[in-house]
Tab-separated table of C-alpha atoms in Angstrom:
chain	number	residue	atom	x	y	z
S	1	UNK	CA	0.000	0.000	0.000
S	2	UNK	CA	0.895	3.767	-0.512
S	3	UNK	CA	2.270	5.974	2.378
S	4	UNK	CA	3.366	9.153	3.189
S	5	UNK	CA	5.738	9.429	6.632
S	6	UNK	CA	6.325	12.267	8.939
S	7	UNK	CA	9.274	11.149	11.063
S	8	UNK	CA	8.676	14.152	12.908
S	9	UNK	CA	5.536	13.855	15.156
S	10	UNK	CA	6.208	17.000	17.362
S	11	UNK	CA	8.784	19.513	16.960
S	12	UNK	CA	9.816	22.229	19.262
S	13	UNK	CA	12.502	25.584	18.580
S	14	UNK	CA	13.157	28.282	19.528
S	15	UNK	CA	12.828	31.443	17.405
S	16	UNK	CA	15.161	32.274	14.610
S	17	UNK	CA	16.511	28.534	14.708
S	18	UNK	CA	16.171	26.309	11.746
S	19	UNK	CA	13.758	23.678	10.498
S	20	UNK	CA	13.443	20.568	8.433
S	21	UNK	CA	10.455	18.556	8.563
S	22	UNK	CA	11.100	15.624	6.797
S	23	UNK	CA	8.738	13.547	4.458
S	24	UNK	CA	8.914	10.291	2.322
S	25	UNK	CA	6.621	8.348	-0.071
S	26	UNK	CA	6.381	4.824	-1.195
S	27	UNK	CA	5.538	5.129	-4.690
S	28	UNK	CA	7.994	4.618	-7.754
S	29	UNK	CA	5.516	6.405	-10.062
S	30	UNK	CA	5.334	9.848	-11.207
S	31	UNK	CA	4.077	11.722	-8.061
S	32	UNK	CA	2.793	15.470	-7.054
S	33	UNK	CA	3.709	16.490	-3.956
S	34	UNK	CA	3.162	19.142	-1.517
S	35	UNK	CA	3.160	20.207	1.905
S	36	UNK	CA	0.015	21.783	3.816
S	37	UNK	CA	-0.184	23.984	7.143
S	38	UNK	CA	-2.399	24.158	9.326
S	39	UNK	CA	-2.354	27.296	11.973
S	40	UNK	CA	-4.642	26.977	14.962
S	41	UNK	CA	-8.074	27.525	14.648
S	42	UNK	CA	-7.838	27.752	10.622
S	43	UNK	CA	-8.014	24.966	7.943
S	44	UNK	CA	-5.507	23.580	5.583
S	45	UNK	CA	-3.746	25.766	3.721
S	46	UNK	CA	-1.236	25.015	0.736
S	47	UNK	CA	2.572	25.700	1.825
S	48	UNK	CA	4.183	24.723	-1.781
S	49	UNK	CA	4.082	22.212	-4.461
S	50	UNK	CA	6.108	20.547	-6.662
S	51	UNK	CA	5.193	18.903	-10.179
S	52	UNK	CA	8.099	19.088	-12.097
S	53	UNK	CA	11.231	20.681	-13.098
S	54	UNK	CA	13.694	22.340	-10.347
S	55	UNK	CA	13.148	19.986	-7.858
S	56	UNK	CA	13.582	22.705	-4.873
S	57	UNK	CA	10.586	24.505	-4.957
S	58	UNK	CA	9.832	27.989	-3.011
S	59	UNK	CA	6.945	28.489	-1.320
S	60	UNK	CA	5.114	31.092	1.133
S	61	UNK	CA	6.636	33.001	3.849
S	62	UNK	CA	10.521	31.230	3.435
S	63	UNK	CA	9.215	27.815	3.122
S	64	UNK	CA	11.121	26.096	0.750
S	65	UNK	CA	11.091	21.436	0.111
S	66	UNK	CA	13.580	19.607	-1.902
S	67	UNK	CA	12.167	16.616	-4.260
S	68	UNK	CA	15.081	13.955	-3.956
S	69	UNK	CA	13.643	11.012	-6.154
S	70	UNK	CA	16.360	8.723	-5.143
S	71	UNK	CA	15.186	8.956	-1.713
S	72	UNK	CA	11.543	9.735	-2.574
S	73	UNK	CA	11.723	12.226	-0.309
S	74	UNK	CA	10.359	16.147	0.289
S	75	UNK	CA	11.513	17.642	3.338
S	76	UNK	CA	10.134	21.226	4.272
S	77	UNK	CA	13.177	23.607	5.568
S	78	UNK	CA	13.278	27.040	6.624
S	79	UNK	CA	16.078	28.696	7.740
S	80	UNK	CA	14.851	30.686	10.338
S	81	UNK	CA	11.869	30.203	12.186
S	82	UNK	CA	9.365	32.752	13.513
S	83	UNK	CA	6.821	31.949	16.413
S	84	UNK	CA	4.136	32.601	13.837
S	85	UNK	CA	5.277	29.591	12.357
S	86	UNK	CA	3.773	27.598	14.785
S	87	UNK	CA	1.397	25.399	13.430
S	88	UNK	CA	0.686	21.578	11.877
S	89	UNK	CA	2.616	20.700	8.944
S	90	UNK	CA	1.356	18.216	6.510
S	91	UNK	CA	3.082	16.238	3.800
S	92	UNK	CA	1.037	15.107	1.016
S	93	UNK	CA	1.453	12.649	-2.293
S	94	UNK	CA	-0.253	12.581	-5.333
S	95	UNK	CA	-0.203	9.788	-7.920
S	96	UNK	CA	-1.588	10.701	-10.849
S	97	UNK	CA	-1.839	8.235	-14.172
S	98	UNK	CA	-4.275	8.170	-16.653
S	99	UNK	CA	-6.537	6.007	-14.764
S	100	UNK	CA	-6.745	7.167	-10.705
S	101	UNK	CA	-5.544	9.984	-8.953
S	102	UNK	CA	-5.244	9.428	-5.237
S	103	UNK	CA	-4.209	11.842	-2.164
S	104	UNK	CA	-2.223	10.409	0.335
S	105	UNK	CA	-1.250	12.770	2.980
S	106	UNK	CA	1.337	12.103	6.160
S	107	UNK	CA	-0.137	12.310	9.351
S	108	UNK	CA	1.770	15.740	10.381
S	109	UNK	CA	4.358	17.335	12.704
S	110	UNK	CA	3.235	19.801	15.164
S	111	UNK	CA	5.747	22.552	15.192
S	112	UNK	CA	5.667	24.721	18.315
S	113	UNK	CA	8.180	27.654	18.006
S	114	UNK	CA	9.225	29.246	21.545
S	115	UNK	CA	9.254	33.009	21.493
Q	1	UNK	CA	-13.029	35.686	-3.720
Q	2	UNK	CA	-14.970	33.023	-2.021
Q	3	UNK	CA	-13.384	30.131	-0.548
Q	4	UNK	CA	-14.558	26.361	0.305
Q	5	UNK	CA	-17.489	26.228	2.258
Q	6	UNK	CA	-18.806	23.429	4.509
Q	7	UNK	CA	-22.099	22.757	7.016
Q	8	UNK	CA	-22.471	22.533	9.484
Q	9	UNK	CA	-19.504	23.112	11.165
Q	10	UNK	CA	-20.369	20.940	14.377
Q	11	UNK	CA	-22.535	17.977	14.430
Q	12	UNK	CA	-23.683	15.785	17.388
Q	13	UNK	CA	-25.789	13.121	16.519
Q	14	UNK	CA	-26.988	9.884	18.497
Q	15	UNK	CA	-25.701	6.598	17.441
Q	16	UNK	CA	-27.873	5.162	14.425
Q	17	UNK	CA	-29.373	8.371	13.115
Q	18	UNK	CA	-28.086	9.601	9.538
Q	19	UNK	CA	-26.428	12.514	8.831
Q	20	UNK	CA	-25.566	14.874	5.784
Q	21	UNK	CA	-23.044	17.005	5.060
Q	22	UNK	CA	-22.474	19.575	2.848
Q	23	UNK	CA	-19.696	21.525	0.888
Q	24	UNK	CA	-19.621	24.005	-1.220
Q	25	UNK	CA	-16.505	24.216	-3.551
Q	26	UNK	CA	-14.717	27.369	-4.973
Q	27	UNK	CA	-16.489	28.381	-7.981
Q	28	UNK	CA	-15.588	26.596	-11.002
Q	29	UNK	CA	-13.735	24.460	-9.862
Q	30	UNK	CA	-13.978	20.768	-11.288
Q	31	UNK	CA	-12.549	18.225	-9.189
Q	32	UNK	CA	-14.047	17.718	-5.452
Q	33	UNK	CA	-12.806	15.610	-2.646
Q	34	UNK	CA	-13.470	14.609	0.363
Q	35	UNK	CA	-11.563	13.512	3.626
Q	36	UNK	CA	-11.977	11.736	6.943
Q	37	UNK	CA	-9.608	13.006	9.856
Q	38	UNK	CA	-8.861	11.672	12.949
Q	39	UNK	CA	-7.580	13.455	15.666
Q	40	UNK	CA	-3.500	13.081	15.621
Q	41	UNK	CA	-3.736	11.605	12.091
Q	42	UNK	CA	-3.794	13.361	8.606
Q	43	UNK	CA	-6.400	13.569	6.495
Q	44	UNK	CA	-7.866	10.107	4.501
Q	45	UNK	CA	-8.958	10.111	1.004
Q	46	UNK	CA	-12.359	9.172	0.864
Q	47	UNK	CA	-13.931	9.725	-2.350
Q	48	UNK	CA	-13.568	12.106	-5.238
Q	49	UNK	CA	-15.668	13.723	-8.144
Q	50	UNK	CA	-14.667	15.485	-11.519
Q	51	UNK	CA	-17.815	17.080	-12.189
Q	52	UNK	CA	-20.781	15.174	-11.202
Q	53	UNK	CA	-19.124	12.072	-11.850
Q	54	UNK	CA	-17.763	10.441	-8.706
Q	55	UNK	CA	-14.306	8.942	-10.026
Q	56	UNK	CA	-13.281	6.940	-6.908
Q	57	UNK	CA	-14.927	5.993	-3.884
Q	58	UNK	CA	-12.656	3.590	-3.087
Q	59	UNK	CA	-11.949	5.210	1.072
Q	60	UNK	CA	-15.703	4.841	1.314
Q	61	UNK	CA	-14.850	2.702	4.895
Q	62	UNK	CA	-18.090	0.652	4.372
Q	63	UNK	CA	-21.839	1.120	2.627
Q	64	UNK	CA	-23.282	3.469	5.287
Q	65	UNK	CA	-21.366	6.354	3.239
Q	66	UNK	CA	-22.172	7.873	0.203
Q	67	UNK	CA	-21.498	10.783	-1.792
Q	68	UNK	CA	-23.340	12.450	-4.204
Q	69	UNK	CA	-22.301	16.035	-6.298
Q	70	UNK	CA	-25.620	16.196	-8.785
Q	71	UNK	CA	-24.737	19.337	-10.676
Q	72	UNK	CA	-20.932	19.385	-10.748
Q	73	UNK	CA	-21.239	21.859	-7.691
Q	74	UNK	CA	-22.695	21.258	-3.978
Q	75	UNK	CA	-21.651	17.884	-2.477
Q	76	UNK	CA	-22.929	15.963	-0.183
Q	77	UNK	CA	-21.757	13.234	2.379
Q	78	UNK	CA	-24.315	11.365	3.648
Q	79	UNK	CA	-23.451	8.857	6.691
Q	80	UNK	CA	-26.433	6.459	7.750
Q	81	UNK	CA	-27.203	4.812	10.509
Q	82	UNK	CA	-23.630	6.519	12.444
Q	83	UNK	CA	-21.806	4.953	15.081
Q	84	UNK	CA	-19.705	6.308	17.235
Q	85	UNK	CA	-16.100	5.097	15.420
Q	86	UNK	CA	-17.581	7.647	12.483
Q	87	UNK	CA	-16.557	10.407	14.663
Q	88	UNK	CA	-14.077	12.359	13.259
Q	89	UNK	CA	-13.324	15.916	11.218
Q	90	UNK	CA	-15.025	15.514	7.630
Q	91	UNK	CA	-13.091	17.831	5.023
Q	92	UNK	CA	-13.851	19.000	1.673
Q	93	UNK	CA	-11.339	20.114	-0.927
Q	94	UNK	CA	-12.073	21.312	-4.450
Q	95	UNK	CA	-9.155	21.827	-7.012
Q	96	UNK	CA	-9.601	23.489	-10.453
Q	97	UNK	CA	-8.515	20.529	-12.272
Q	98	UNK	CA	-7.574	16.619	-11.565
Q	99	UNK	CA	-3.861	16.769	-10.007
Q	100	UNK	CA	-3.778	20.421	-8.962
Q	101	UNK	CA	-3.348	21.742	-5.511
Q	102	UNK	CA	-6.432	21.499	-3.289
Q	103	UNK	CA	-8.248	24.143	-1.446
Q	104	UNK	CA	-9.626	22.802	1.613
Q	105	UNK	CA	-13.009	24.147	3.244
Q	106	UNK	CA	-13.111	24.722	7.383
Q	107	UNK	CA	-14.340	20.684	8.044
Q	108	UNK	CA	-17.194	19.379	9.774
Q	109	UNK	CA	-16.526	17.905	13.215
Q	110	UNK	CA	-19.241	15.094	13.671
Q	111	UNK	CA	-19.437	13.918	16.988
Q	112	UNK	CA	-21.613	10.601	17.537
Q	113	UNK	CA	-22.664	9.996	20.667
């Protein structure tokens, strides 16, 4: 069966210290993938995405994930993290072909940042 | 401009009643999906539509749940007869084409009791 791991179930910093969340897939197909947040009390919001090409992709507010296929892998990083960063982080997978499409997403890492 | 709607937004039922819920996607937007989450756990494909057509239902966990999206719009889960192992956060995403990014809605938190 597909997966999607988050190593990381709960992660504390402090502020200004660095992250990587990391992320990998079972699936040696072509895959989507991208990584949601969740901030309390709001819903799921998209972080960044990859589909092709570079393979480290840039997303909102210094967010950036690196697509290693040898390692199926997409870790989140950011360099420096702000307490407004605190929030649920949730890797997702999607394998697309011409006959399903299916979601799979991790089951998230809680990242509390200490102001 | 408007996002994903869903309703309710709380739901406590008693064990064995059926329940609906609804979600309204961003407009335009062709493919619509929806989710099961448990607390601690990420979200669980349940079933998807492009359109009105409902491509996979394969997460459907059994025969009490169905899902219906009649005019390539408003959605509906429908859960009969509920027991209390149903209880969970019920999310809707919609995503302007098959593949793309989703946009989630708020959820539904059913509670059975």
């Amino acid at each position: 069966a597909q997966s999607v791991s988050q190593h990381n179930h709960h992660v504390i910093l402090s502020e200004a210290a660095s992250l990587e969340l990391g992320c990998n897939y079972s699936y040696g197909g072509t895959v989507n993938l991208f990584w949601y947040v969740q901030y309390p009390g709001q819903h799921l919001q998209l972080l960044l995405k990859y589909f092709s090409g570079d393979p480290l992709v840039k997303g909102i507010k210094g967010f950036e994930a690196e697509f290693i296929k040898s390692k199926f892998s997409f870790n989140l990083r950011k360099p420096s993290v702000q307490w407004s960063d605190t929030a649920e982080y949730f890797c997702a997978v999607n394998l697309v072909s011409s006959n399903f499409n299916k979601f799979y997403f991790g089951s998230g890492t809680k990242l509390n940042v200490k102001p | 401009g408007a996002g994903v709607s869903q309703s309710p937004r709380y739901k406590v039922t008693k064990r064995g009643q059926d329940v609906a819920l609804r979600c309204d996607p961003i407009s335009g937007h062709v493919s619509l999906y929806w989710y099961r989450q448990a607390l601690g756990q990420g979200p669980e494909f349940l079933t998807y539509f492009n359109y009105e057509a409902q491509q996979d239902k394969s997460g459907l966990p059994n025969d009490r749940f169905s899902a219906e999206r009649p005019e390539g719009s408003i959605s509906t889960l429908t859960i009969q007869r509920t027991e209390q192992r149903d209880s969970a956060m019920y999310r809707c995403a919609s995503s302007p084409e098959t593949g793309y990014e989703q946009y989630f809605g708020p959820g539904t938190r059913l509670t059975v009791t």
